[in-house]
Amino acid sequence: MKENYLNISFPSLPDNVSLSRVIVASFAAQLDFTLNELEEIRVATSEAVSNCVIHAYPDHVGEVRLELKIKDDTLMIEVIDEGCGIQDLDLAKTPAYSTDPERMGLGLVFMESFMDEMTIESQPNQGTKVLMVKKPERSKNSSHDCQ
């Protein structure tokens, strides 16, 4: 079983959202993901990092940590900030809800739909940690095949 990890920290700048997409896609490519699955991983990661840039640090630049791990043919992505946190997590998960009227409020919906698992831990004024897990569809199917 292949195991690998990558931890990187960067400032919560808009330019680093696209950088996070490239990093996660390159790392995830070590597994047998389809091009479509890789795009879903990129979108989910950029949504999580965008949330840090826009919502976690609305009035200053803070730090975003991207922690990637491959274990047992599974990709785990953690996006962590130490920003203002999410005041009402249940409300934030509601489709079309956003604290910014200029935004569509679908980021968490996309993240959850594109990943096999997603958990969010957040405390007001203490930051947020998003964990997303995805296993390649091909490996899910092959693990149940009979010979």
XYZ file of C-alpha atoms in Angstrom:
147
model
C 0.000 0.000 0.000
C 1.295 3.374 -1.008
C 1.397 6.055 1.672
C 2.418 9.629 1.096
C 1.725 13.064 2.514
C 2.273 16.739 1.785
C 1.746 19.670 4.144
C 1.959 23.225 2.886
C 1.041 26.622 4.341
C 0.414 29.791 2.390
C -1.143 33.232 2.855
C -4.898 33.589 2.312
C -4.457 35.431 -0.972
C -6.773 34.914 -3.967
C -3.790 33.941 -6.173
C -3.172 30.919 -3.953
C -6.577 29.388 -4.695
C -5.437 28.352 -8.185
C -2.101 27.218 -6.753
C -3.936 24.900 -4.336
C -5.822 23.382 -7.300
C -2.562 22.534 -9.066
C -0.973 21.115 -5.918
C -3.898 18.855 -5.028
C -4.310 17.601 -8.614
C -0.624 16.726 -8.880
C -0.698 14.933 -5.544
C -3.983 13.110 -6.264
C -2.651 11.906 -9.635
C -0.600 9.319 -7.717
C -3.855 7.355 -7.393
C -6.013 5.941 -10.191
C -8.452 8.862 -10.435
C -10.210 9.619 -13.718
C -9.838 13.081 -15.260
C -13.378 13.858 -14.108
C -12.564 12.813 -10.532
C -9.405 14.944 -10.584
C -11.486 17.940 -11.677
C -13.940 17.319 -8.826
C -11.008 17.180 -6.393
C -9.660 20.463 -7.799
C -13.045 22.172 -7.490
C -13.674 20.928 -3.945
C -10.206 22.045 -2.833
C -10.463 25.456 -4.455
C -13.878 25.972 -2.820
C -12.416 25.125 0.598
C -9.399 27.400 0.093
C -11.626 30.171 -1.314
C -13.695 29.998 1.863
C -10.530 30.647 3.861
C -9.585 33.596 1.667
C -13.069 35.162 1.632
C -14.656 34.224 4.953
C -11.968 33.136 7.444
C -9.909 36.286 7.088
C -12.323 38.931 5.757
C -10.266 41.942 6.841
C -6.693 40.685 6.810
C -4.405 38.034 5.324
C -4.018 34.919 7.426
C -2.516 31.463 6.983
C -4.106 28.532 5.177
C -2.775 25.021 5.697
C -3.305 22.365 3.047
C -2.561 18.865 4.349
C -2.746 16.026 1.844
C -2.408 12.332 2.570
C -2.649 9.122 0.593
C -3.291 5.985 2.597
C -4.938 2.685 1.649
C -5.685 3.934 -1.892
C -7.581 6.904 -0.445
C -6.927 10.646 -0.740
C -7.470 12.808 2.341
C -7.471 16.588 2.027
C -7.502 18.911 5.018
C -7.878 22.669 4.607
C -7.271 24.473 7.878
C -7.421 28.115 8.902
C -7.236 29.977 12.187
C -9.696 32.643 11.135
C -13.066 33.795 12.407
C -14.715 30.356 12.238
C -18.244 29.535 11.147
C -20.923 31.015 13.406
C -23.683 28.541 12.453
C -22.393 25.404 10.726
C -25.855 23.962 9.984
C -26.941 27.216 8.355
C -23.678 27.433 6.384
C -24.366 23.975 4.889
C -27.742 25.157 3.552
C -27.675 25.431 -0.274
C -27.565 29.042 -1.507
C -26.717 30.413 1.966
C -23.853 32.901 2.051
C -22.753 35.626 4.432
C -21.775 37.590 1.302
C -24.743 38.603 -0.879
C -22.450 38.662 -3.936
C -21.802 34.905 -3.616
C -23.986 31.960 -4.644
C -23.441 29.986 -1.431
C -22.857 26.652 -3.173
C -19.241 26.003 -2.166
C -20.013 23.558 0.658
C -22.650 21.856 -1.518
C -20.083 21.285 -4.293
C -17.454 20.096 -1.821
C -19.819 17.579 -0.254
C -21.188 16.290 -3.570
C -17.754 15.842 -5.187
C -16.167 13.944 -2.286
C -16.936 10.571 -0.678
C -16.840 12.141 2.795
C -16.618 15.665 4.135
C -16.494 16.843 7.723
C -16.164 20.371 9.039
C -14.970 21.368 12.485
C -15.308 25.043 13.329
C -15.503 27.262 16.367
C -16.232 30.993 16.269
C -12.975 32.982 16.427
C -10.890 29.777 16.479
C -10.816 28.727 12.846
C -12.097 25.929 10.695
C -10.850 22.532 9.581
C -12.383 20.842 6.544
C -11.581 17.173 5.917
C -12.465 15.744 2.506
C -11.933 12.101 1.549
C -12.048 10.541 -1.903
C -11.213 7.096 -3.225
C -10.828 6.441 -6.965
C -14.043 4.995 -8.408
C -12.039 2.327 -10.254
C -10.508 1.024 -7.036
C -13.948 0.961 -5.334
C -15.298 -1.158 -8.182
C -12.302 -3.468 -8.435
C -12.315 -4.260 -4.722
C -15.718 -5.947 -5.156
C -15.052 -7.860 -8.374
C -15.013 -11.657 -8.247
C -12.537 -13.581 -10.350
